[in-house]
GROMACS .gro file of C-alpha atoms in nm:
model
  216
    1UNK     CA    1  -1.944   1.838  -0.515
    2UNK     CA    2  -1.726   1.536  -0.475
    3UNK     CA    3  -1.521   1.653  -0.787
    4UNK     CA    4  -1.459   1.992  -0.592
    5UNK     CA    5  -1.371   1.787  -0.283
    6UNK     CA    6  -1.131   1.612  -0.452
    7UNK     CA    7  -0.946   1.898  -0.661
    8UNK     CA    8  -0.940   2.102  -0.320
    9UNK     CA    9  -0.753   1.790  -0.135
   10UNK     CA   10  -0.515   1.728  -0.450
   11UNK     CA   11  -0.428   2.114  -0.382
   12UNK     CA   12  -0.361   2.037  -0.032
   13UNK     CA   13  -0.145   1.735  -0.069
   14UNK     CA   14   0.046   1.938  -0.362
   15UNK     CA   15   0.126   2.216  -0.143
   16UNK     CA   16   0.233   1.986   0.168
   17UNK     CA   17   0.469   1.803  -0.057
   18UNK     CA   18   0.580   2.137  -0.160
   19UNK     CA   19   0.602   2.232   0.164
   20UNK     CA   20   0.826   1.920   0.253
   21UNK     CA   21   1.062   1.949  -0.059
   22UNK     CA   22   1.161   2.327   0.080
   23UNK     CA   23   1.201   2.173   0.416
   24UNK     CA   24   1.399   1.913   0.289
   25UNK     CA   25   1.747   2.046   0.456
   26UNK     CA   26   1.522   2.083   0.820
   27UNK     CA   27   1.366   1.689   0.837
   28UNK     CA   28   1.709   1.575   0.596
   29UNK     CA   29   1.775   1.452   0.279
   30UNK     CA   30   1.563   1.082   0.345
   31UNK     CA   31   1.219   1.284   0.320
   32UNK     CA   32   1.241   1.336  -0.037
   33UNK     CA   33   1.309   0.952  -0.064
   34UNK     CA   34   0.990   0.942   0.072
   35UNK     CA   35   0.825   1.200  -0.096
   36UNK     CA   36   0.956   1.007  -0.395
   37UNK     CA   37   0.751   0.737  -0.268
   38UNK     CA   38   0.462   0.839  -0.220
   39UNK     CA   39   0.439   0.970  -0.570
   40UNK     CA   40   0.573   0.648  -0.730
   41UNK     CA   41   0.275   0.438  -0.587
   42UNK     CA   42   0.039   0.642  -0.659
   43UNK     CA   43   0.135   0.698  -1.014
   44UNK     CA   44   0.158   0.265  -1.046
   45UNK     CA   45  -0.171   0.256  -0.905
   46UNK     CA   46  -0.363   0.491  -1.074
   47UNK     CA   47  -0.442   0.337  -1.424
   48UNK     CA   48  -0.545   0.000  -1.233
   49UNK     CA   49  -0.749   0.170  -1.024
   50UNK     CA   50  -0.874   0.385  -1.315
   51UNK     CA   51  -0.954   0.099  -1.530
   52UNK     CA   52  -1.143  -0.094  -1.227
   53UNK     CA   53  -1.390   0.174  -1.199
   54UNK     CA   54  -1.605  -0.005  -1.449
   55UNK     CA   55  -1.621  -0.320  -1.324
   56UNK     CA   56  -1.965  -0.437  -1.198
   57UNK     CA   57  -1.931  -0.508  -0.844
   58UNK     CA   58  -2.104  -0.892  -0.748
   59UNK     CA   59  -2.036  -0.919  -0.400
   60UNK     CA   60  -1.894  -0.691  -0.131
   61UNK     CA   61  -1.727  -0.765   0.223
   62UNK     CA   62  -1.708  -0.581   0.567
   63UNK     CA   63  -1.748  -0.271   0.390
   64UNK     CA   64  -1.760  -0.040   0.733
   65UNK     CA   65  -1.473  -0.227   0.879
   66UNK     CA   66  -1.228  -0.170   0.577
   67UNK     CA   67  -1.342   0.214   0.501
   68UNK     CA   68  -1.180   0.256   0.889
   69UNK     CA   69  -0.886  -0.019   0.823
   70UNK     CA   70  -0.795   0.171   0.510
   71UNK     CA   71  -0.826   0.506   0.618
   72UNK     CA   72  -0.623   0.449   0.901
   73UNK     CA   73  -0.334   0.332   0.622
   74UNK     CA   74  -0.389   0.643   0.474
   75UNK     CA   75  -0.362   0.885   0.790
   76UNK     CA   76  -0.049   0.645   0.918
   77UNK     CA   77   0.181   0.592   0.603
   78UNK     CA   78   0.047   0.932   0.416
   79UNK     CA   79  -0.111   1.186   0.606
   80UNK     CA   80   0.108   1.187   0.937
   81UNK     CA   81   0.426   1.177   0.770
   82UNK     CA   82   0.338   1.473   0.533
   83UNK     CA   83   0.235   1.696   0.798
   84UNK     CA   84   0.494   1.635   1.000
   85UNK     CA   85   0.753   1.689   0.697
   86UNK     CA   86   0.584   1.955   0.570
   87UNK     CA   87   0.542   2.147   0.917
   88UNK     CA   88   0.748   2.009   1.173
   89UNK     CA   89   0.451   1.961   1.462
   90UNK     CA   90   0.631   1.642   1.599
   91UNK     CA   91   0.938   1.751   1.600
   92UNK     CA   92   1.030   1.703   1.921
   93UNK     CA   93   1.049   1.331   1.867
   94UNK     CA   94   1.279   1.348   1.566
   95UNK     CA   95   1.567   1.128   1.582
   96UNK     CA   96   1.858   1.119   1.324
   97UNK     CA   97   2.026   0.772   1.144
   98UNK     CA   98   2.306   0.747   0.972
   99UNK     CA   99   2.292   0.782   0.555
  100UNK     CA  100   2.373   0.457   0.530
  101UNK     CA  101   2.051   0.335   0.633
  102UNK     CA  102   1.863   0.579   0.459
  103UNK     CA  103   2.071   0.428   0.189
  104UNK     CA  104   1.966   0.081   0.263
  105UNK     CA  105   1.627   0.144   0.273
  106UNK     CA  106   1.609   0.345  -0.057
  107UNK     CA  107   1.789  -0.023  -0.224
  108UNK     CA  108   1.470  -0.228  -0.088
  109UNK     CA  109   1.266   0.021  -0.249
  110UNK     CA  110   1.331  -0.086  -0.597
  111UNK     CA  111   1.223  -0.450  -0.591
  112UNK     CA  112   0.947  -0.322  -0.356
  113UNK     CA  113   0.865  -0.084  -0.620
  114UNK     CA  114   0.869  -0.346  -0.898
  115UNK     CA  115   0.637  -0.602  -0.723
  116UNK     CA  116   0.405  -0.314  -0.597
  117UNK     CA  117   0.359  -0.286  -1.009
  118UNK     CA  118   0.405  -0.624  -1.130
  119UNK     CA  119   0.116  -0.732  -0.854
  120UNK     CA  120  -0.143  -0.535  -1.026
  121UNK     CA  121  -0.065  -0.554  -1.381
  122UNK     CA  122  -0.121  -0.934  -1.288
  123UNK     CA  123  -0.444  -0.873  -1.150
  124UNK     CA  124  -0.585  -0.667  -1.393
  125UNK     CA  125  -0.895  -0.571  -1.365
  126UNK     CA  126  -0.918  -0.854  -1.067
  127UNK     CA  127  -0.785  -0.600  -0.866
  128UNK     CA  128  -0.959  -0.378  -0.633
  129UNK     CA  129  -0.886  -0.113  -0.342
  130UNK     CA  130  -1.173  -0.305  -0.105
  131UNK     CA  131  -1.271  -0.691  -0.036
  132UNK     CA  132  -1.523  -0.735  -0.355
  133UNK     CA  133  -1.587  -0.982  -0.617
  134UNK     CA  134  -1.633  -0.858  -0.936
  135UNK     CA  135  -1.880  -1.015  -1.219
  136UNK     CA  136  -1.637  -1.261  -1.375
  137UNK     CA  137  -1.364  -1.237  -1.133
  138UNK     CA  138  -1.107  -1.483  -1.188
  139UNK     CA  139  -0.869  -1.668  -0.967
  140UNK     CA  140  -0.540  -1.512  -1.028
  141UNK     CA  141  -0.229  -1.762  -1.023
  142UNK     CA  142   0.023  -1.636  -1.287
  143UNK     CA  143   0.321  -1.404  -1.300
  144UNK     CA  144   0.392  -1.281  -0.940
  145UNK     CA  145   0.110  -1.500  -0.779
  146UNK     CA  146   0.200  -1.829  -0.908
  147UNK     CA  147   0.391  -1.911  -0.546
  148UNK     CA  148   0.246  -1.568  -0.397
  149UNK     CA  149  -0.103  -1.537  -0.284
  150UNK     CA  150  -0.047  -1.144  -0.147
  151UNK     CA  151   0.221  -1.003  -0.325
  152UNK     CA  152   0.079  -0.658  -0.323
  153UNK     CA  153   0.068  -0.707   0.055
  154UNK     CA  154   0.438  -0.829   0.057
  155UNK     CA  155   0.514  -0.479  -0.162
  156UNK     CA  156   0.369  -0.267   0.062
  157UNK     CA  157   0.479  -0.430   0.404
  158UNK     CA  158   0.867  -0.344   0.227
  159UNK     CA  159   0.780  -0.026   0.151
  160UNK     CA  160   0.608   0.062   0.512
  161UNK     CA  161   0.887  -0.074   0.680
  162UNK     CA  162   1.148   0.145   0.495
  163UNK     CA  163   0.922   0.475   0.613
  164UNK     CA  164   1.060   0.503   0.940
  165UNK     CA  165   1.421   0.551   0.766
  166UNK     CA  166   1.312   0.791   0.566
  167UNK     CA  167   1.050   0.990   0.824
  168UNK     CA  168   1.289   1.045   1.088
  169UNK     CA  169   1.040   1.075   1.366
  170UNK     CA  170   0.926   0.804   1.642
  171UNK     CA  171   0.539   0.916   1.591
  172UNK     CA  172   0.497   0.968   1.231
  173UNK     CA  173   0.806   0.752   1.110
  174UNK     CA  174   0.627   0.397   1.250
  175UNK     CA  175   0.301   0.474   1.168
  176UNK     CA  176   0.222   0.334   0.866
  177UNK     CA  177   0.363   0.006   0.978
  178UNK     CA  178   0.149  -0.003   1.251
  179UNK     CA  179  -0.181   0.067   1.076
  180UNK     CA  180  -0.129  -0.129   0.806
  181UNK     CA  181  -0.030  -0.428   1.047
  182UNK     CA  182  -0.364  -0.388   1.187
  183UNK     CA  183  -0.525  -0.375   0.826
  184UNK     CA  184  -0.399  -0.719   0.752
  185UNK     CA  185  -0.426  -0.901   1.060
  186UNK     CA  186  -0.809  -0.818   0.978
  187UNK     CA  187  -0.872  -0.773   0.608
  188UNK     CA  188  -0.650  -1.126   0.518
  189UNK     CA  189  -0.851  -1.379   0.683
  190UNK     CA  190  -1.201  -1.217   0.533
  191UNK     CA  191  -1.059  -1.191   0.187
  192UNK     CA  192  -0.887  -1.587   0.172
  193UNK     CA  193  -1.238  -1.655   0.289
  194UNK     CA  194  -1.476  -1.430   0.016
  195UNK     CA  195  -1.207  -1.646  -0.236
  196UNK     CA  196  -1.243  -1.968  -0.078
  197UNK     CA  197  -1.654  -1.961  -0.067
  198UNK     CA  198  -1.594  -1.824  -0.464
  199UNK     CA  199  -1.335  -2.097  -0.590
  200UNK     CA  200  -1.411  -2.330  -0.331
  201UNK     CA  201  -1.110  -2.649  -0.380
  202UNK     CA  202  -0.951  -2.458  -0.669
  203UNK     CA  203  -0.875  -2.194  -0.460
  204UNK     CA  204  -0.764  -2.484  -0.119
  205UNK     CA  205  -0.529  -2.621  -0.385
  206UNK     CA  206  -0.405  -2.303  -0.468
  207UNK     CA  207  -0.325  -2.222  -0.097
  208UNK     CA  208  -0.157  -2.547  -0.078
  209UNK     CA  209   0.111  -2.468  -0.294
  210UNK     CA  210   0.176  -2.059  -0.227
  211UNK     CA  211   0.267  -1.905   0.032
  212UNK     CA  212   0.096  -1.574   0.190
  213UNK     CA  213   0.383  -1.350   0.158
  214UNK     CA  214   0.678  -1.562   0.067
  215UNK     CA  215   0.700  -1.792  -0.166
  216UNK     CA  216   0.708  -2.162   0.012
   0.00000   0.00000   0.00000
């Protein structure tokens, strides 16, 4: 049953995406830049999260709180956006930019890009899409998180911001900045504190010397 779920939604995405592609000259050329996106992460995230599925789980955290926290993420920076592109029902609150910044934001996208990848190959199978701990979960602080703690979240904050030059639109362009705003103010404070009660000083020194999202 879940499989069929699944397969039907796939269909549904496929044919809104579609749908957005043939509207492309309607909503302007930025929405494929963000159709493009869309697809990219998904297709960098997909092994990881693949791989993951076999880990045993030893400890999970707030798990009502971050189904709503991440399904808001996915109805703000996903699910808006594509029906709007793909249909036009908030229309009335498009607004147009100049290429340039379309332009500008599609530049940002390639770093953000890179670290959205590099962030997870680093992980490994550390990684996961909640706040778990799995059995012999390690404490992370090479590559990208040597002076990083979040770089996933610094990825993904780039790549939110960008959206509203790419979804035109004052409802659907912003929204995936604000819900994933609201995702971190919440899920950061619970996850540095599942690691600190795991790693206990190791991970206090490790805090000491990174940074949360920028290097210090």
């Amino acid at each position: 049953m879940k499989k069929a779920f699944q397969t039907v939604m796939m269909a549904v995405v496929l044919a809104a995406l579609a749908a957005v592609i043939f509207r492309w000259r309607v909503n302007g050329w930025a929405s494929l830049v963000w159709v493009a996106t869309a697809v990219v992460m998904s297709l960098i995230r997909a092994p990881y999260a693949k791989r993951t599925q076999s880990n045993v789980i030893a400890e999970k955290r707030a798990v009502v709180v971050e189904r709503i926290l991440l399904a808001l993420v996915a109805i703000g920076g996903t699910f808006l956006p594509l029906v709007h592109l793909a249909t036009g029902l908030l229309s009335d609150y498009d607004y147009r930019l100049p290429d340039w910044a379309a332009i500008g934001g599609a530049i940002v996208l390639a770093p953000s890009f890179w670290l959205f990848w590099r962030s997870h190959a680093d992980l490994g199978r550390n990684w996961s899409v909640t706040t778990e701990l799995r059995e012999g979960q390690e404490l992370v602080t090479r590559g990208v998180y040597r002076r990083i703690r979040h770089p996933m979240y610094t990825a993904i904050w780039l790549i939110f911001l960008m959206q509203p030059l790419f979804v035109q639109n004052l409802i659907a362009g912003p929204a995936g900045v604000v819900a994933f705003a609201l995702m971190y103010v919440i899920r950061v404070p619970y996850e540095e504190k599942m690691m600190r009660a795991q790693f206990g000083d190791a991970y206090d020194a490790y805090c000491d010397r990174t940074g949360r999202l920028w290097p210090k």
